[in-house]
Tab-separated table of C-alpha atoms in Angstrom:
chain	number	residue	atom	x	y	z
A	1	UNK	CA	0.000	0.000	0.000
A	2	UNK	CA	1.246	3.078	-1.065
A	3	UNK	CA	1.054	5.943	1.628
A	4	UNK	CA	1.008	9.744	0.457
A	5	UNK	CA	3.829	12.280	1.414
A	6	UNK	CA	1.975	15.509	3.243
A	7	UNK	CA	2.614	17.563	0.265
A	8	UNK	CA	0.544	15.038	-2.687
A	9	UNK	CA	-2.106	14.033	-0.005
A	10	UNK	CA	-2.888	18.160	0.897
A	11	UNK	CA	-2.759	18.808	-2.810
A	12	UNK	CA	-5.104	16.341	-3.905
A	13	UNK	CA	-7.423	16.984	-0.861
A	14	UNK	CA	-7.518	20.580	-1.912
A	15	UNK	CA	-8.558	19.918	-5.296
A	16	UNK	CA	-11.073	17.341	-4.276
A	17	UNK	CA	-13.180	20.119	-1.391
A	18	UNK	CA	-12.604	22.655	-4.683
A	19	UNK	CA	-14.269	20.557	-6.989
A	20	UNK	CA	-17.482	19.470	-4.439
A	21	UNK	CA	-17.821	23.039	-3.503
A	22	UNK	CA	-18.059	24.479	-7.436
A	23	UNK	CA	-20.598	21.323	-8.213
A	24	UNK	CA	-22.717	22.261	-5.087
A	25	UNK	CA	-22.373	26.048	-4.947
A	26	UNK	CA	-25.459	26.458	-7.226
A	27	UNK	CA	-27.917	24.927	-4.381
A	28	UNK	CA	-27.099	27.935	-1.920
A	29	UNK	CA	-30.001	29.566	-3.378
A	30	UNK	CA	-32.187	27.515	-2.238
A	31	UNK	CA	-31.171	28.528	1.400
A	32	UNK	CA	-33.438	31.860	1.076
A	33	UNK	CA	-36.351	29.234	1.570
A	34	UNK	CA	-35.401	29.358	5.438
A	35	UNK	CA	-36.528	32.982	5.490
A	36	UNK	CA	-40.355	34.337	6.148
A	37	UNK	CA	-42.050	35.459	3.938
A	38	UNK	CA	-44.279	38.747	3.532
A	39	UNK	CA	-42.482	39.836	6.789
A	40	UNK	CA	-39.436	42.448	7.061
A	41	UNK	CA	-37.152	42.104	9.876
A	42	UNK	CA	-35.443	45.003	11.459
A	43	UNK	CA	-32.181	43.515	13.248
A	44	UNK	CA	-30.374	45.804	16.205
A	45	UNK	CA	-26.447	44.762	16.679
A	46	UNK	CA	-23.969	46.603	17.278
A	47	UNK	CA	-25.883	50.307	18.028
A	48	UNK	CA	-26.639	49.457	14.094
A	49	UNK	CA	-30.136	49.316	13.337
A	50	UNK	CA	-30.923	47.143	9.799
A	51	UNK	CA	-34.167	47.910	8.578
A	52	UNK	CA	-35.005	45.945	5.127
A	53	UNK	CA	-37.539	48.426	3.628
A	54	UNK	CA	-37.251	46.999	0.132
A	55	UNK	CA	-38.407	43.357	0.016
A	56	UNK	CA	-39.746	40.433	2.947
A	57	UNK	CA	-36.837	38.712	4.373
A	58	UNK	CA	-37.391	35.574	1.607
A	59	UNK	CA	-37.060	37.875	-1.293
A	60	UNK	CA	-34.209	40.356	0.341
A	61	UNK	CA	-31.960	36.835	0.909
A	62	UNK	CA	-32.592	35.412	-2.368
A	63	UNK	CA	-31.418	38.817	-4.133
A	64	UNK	CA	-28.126	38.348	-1.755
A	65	UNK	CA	-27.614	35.134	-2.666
A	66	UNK	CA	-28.147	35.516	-6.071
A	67	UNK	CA	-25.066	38.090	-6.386
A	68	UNK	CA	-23.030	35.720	-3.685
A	69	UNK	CA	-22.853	33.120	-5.600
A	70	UNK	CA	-21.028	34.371	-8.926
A	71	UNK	CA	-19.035	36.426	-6.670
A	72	UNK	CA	-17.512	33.464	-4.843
A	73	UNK	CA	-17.279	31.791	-8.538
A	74	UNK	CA	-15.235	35.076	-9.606
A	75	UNK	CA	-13.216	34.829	-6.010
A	76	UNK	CA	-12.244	30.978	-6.634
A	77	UNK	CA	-11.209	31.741	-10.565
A	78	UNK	CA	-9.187	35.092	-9.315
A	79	UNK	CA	-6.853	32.543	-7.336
A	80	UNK	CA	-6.990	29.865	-10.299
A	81	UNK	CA	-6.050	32.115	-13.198
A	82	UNK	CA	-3.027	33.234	-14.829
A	83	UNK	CA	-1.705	36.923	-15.887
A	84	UNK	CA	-4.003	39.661	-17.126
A	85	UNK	CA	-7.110	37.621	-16.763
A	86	UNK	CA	-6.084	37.744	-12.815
A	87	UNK	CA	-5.659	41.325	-12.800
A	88	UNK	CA	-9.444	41.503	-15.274
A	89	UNK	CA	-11.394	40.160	-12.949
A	90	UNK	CA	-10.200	42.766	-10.214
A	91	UNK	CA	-12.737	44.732	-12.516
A	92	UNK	CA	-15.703	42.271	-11.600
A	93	UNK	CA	-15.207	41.162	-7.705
A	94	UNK	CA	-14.378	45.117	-6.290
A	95	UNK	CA	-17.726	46.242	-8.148
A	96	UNK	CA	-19.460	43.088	-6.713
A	97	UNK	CA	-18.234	44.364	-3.277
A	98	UNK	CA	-19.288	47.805	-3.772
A	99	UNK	CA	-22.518	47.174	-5.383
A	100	UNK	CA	-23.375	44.561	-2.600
A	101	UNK	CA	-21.991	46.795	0.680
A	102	UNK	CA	-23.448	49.764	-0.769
A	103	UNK	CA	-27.495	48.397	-0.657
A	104	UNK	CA	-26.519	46.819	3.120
A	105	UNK	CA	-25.264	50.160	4.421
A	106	UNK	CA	-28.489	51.852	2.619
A	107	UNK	CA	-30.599	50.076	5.277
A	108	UNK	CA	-28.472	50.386	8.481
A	109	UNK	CA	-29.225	53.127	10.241
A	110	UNK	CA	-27.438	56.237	10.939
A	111	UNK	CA	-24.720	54.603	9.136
A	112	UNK	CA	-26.644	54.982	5.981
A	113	UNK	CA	-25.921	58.207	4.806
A	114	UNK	CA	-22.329	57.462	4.434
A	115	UNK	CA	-23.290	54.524	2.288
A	116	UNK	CA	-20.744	55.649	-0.857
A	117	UNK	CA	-17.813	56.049	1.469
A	118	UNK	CA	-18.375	53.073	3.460
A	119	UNK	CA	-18.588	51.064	-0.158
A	120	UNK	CA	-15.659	52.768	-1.726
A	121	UNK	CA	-13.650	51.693	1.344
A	122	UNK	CA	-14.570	48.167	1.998
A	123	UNK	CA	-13.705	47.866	-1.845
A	124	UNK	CA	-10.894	49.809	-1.545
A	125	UNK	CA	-9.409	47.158	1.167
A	126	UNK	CA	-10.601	43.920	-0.997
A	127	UNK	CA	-8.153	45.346	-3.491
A	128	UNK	CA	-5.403	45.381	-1.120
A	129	UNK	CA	-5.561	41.745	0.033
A	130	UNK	CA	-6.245	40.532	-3.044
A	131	UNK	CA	-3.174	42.607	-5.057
A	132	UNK	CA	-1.344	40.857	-1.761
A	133	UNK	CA	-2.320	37.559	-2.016
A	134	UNK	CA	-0.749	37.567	-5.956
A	135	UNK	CA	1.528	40.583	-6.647
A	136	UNK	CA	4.103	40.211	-4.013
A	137	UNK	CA	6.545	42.791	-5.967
A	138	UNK	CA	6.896	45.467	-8.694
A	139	UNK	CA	8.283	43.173	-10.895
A	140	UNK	CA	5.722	40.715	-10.430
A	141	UNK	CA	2.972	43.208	-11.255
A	142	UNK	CA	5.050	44.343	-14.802
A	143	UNK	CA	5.327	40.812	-15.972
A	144	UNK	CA	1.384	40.480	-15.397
A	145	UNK	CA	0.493	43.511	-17.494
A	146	UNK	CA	2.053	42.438	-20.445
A	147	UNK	CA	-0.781	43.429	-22.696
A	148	UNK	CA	1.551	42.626	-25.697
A	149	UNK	CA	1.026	39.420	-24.746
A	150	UNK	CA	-2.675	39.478	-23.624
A	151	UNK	CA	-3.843	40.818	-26.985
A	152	UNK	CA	-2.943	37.354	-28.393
A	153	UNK	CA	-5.608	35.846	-25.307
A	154	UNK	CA	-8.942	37.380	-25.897
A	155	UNK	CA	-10.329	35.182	-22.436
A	156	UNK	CA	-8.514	37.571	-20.464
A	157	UNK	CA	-11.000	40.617	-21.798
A	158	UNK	CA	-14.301	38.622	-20.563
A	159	UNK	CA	-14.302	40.099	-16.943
A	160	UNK	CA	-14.423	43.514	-18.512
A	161	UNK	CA	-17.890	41.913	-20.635
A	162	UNK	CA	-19.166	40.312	-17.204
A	163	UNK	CA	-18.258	43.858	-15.343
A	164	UNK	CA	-20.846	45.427	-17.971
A	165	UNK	CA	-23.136	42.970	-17.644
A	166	UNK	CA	-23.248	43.317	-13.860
A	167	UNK	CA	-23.147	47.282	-14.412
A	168	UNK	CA	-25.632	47.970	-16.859
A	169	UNK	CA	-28.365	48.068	-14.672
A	170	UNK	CA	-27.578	51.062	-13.157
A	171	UNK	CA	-27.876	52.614	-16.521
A	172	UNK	CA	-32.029	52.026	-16.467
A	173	UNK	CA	-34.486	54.607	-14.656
A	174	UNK	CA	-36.076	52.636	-11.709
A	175	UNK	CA	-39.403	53.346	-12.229
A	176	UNK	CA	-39.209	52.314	-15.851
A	177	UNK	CA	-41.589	49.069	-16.654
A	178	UNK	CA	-43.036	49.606	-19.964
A	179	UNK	CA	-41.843	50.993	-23.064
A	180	UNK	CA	-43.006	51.370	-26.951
A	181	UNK	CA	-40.946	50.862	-30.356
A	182	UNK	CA	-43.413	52.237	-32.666
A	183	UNK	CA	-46.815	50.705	-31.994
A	184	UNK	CA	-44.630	47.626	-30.344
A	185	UNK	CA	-45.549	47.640	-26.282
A	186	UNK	CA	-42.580	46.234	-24.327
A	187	UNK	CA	-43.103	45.278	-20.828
A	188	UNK	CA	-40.865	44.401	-18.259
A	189	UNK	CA	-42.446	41.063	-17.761
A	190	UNK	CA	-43.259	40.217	-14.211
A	191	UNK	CA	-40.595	42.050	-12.702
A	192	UNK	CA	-40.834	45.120	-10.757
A	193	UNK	CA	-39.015	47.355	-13.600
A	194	UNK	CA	-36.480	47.110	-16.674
A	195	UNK	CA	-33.619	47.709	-13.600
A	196	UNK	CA	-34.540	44.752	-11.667
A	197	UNK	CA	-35.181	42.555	-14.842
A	198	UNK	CA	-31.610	44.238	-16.125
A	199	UNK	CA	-29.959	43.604	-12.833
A	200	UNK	CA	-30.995	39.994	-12.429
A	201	UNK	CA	-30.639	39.009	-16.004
A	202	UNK	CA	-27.242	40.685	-15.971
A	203	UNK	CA	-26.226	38.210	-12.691
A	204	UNK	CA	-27.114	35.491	-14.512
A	205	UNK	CA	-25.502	36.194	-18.016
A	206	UNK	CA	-22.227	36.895	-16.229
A	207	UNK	CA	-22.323	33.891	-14.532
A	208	UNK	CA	-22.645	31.846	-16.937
A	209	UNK	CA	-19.408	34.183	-19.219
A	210	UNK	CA	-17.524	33.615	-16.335
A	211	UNK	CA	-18.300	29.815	-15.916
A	212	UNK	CA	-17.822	29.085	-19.549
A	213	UNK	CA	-14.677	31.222	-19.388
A	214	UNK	CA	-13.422	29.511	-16.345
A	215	UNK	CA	-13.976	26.282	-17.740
A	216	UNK	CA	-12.308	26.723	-21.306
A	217	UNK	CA	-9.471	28.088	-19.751
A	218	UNK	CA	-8.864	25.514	-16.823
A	219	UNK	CA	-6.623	21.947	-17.607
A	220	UNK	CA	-7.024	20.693	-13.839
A	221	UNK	CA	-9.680	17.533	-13.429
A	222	UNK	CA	-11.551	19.189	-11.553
A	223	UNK	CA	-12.842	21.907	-14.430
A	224	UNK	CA	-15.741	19.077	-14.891
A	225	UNK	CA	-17.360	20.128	-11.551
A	226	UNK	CA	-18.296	23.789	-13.411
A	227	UNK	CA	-20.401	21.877	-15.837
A	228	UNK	CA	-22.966	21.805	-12.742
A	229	UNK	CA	-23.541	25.374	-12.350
A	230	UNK	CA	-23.211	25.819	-16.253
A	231	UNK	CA	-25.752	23.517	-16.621
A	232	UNK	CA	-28.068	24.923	-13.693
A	233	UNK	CA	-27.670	28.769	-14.755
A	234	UNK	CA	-28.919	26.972	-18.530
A	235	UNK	CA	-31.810	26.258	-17.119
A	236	UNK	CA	-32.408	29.504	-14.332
A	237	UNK	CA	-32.179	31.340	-18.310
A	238	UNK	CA	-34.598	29.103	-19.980
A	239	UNK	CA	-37.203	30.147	-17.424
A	240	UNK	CA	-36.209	33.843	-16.788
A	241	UNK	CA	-39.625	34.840	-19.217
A	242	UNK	CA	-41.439	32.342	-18.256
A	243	UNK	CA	-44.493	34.580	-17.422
A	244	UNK	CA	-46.741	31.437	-16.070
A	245	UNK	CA	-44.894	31.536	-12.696
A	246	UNK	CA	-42.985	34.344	-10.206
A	247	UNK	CA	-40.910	31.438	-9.160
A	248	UNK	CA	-37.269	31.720	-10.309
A	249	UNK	CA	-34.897	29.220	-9.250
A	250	UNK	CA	-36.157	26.812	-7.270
A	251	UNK	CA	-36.531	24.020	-9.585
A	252	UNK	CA	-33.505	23.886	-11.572
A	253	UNK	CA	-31.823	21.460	-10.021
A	254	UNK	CA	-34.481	18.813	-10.261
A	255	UNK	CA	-34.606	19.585	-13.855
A	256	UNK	CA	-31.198	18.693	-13.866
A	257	UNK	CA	-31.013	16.474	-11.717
A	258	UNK	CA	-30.334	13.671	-14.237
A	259	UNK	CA	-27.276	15.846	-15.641
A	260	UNK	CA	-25.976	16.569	-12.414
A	261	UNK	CA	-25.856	12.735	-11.629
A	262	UNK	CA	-23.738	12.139	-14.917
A	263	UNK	CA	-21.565	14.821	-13.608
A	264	UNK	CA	-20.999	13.690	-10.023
A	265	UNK	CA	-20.069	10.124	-10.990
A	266	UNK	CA	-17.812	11.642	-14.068
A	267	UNK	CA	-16.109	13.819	-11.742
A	268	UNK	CA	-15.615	10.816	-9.066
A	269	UNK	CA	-13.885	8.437	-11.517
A	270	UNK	CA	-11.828	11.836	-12.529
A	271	UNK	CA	-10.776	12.007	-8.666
A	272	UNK	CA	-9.587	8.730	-8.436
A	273	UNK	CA	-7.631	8.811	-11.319
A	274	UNK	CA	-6.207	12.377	-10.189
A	275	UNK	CA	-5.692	10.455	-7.239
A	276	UNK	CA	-3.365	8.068	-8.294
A	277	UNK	CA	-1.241	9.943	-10.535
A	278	UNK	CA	-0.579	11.899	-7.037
A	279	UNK	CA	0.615	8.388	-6.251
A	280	UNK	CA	2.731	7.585	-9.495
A	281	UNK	CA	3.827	11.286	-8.960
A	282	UNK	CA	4.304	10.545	-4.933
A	283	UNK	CA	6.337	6.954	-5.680
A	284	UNK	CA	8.297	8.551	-8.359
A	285	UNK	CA	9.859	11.184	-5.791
A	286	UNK	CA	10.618	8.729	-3.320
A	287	UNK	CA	12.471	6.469	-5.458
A	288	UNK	CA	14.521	9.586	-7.162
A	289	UNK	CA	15.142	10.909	-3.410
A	290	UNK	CA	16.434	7.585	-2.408
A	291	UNK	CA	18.474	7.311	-5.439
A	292	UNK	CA	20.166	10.371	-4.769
A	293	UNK	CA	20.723	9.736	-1.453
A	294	UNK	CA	22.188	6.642	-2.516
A	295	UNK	CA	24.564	8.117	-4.876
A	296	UNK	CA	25.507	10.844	-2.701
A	297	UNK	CA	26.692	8.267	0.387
A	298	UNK	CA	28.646	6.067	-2.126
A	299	UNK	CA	30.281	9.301	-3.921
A	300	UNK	CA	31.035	10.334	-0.192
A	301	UNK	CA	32.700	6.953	0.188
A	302	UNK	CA	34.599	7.478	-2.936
A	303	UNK	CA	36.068	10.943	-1.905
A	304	UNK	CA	36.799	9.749	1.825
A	305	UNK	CA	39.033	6.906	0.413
A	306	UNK	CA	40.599	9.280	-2.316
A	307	UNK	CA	41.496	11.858	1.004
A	308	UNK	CA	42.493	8.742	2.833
A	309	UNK	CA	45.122	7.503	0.351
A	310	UNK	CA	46.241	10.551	-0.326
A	311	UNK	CA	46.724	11.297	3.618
A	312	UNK	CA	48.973	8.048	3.186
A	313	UNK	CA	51.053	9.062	0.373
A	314	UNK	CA	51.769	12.518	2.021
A	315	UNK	CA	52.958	10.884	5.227
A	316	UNK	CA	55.271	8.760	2.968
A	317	UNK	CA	56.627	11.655	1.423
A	318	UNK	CA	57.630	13.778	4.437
A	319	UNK	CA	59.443	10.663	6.018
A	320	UNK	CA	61.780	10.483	3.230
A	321	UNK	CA	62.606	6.749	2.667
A	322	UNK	CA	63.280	4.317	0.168
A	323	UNK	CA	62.210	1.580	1.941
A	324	UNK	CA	58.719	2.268	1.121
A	325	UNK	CA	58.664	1.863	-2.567
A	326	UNK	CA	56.375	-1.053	-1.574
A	327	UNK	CA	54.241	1.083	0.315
A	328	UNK	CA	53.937	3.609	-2.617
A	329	UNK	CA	53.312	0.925	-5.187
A	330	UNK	CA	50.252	-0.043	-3.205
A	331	UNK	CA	48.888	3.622	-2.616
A	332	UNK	CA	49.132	3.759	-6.829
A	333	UNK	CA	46.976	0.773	-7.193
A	334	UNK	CA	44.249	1.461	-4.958
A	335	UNK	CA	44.464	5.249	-5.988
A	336	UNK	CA	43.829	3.496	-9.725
A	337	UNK	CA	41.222	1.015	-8.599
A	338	UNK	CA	38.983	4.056	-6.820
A	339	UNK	CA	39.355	6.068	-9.805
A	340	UNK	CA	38.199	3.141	-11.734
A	341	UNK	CA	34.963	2.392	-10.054
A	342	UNK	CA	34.833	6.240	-10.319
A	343	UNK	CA	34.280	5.761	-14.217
């Protein structure tokens, strides 16, 4: 039985909990289910006072969830990718964070008024950890904006698309719901206005970008484990119109469910073969550390019985006699038979 060194058995345990957390990421949402509906709290910590004035407590965490879960998608790509499509989706996460912060400090009270500031800040110090966590240097941060060499990778612009996508919304008057094109009425469906159909559609449009993105770009097993939330977000899209029902994702994933069960045992026989070429990988490094090791203690034997003779032949020399030719003669052939075995 084979037995992993720390550093295979953390690596592959890593990538394992990475790929079960992308494939079951998509199911948060349904966590908003726990929360009341037609009822708004108003929570008191910290001399803070949060008043949710917008939706009931079941909508208000769905609408959080729904941007939490693409942002932790962007979070776990930022540390997975490469170069300028690293520093790209800096774009995406610190608007995310602003965005986000700046509708929670809106309804926390007296807080609220510096809402912007409070925003601008907390994104202000998410850019600062995560420049930290990757750009430990100057020179570090020249060789990533090599846009010589990022204008031969168009991937690396996406996060700019998604950023739009996630922006665009803002763009929209709030109280807009209908609109005409001619004698063409346009409606905004059965959502409040054109900004919250905008701003939901544009949550799930750069989710799936990113996902596709993510996963066209990735080599690692564990890419397969995206084809879950790709395939989910499919699905959250095909109904976004739907104008029979106000229910949006919350029966996806038994739609899928078939898919997702072609995925989970794909991605398990995709483990265990990830799992032993950490072994091949883990044996390999043994053997070529214990060959080295080898080498190294009979070279060491070699030089210690080169230093030894030649200890001899300099004790010969300073006593000056002929009487050790015999002596001498000897010291020459072992000198000769260690550098033999030498070549």
């Amino acid at each position: 039985m084979v037995v992993f060194p720390g550093e295979f058995k953390d690596n592959y345990l890593k990538e394992l909990l990475l790929a079960v957390i992308l494939f079951c990421l998509p199911a948060l949402i349904l966590a908003h289910k726990f929360f009341q509906e037609d009822i708004a709290s108003e929570l008191v910590f910290f001399g803070l006072t949060f008043k949710n004035t917008l939706y009931d407590d079941q909508v208000m965490a769905y609408i959080f969830l729904l941007s939490l879960i693409p942002f932790m998608y962007m979070v776990f790509f930022f540390f997975h990718a490469k170069g300028i499509m690293r520093l790209t989706l800096l774009l995406p996460i610190l608007w995310t964070v602003y965005d986000q912060s700046l509708s929670i400090f809106y309804m926390m009270e007296p807080i609220n008024a510096y809402g912007k500031t409070l925003s601008f800040c907390l994104a202000l110090i998410a850019l600062y950890f995560l420049l930290k966590s990757f750009v430990p240097n100057l020179l570090t941060f020249k060789k990533l904006i090599n846009l010589k060499r990022a204008s031969k990778n168009l991937s690396s612009l996406v996060p700019i698309g998604i950023f739009c996508l996630l922006y665009c919304y803002n763009l929209i008057p709030d109280d807009l719901n209908v609109f005409f094109i001619g004698d063409i009425k346009i409606d905004s469906f059965l959502y409040r206005s054109f900004q919250v159909l905008f701003y939901l559609l544009g949550i799930k449009l750069s989710m799936l970008l990113l996902l596709l993105t993510w996963y066209f770009t990735e080599k690692k097993w564990w890419k397969y484990a995206l084809l879950s939330p790709i395939l989910i977000t499919i699905y959250q899209l095909s109904t976004f119109f739907n104008t029979e029902t106000d229910i949006l994702d919350e029966y996806e994933i038994i739609r899928g469910f078939p898919f997702l069960v072609l995925i989970a045992v794909l991605l398990v026989a995709l483990s265990k073969n990830a799992k032993d070429q950490y072994v091949v990988q883990s044996v390999y490094r043994k053997t070529s550390s214990q060959i080295e090791k080898l080498l190294e203690q009979r070279n060491q034997e070699h030089v210690n019985a080169i230093l030894d003779t030649k200890r001899r032949l300099t004790d010969l020399k300073e006593q000056k006699a002929t009487a050790h030719i015999n002596d001498l003669m000897e010291i020459k052939k072992q000198l000769e038979h260690e550098l033999g075995e030498r070549t």
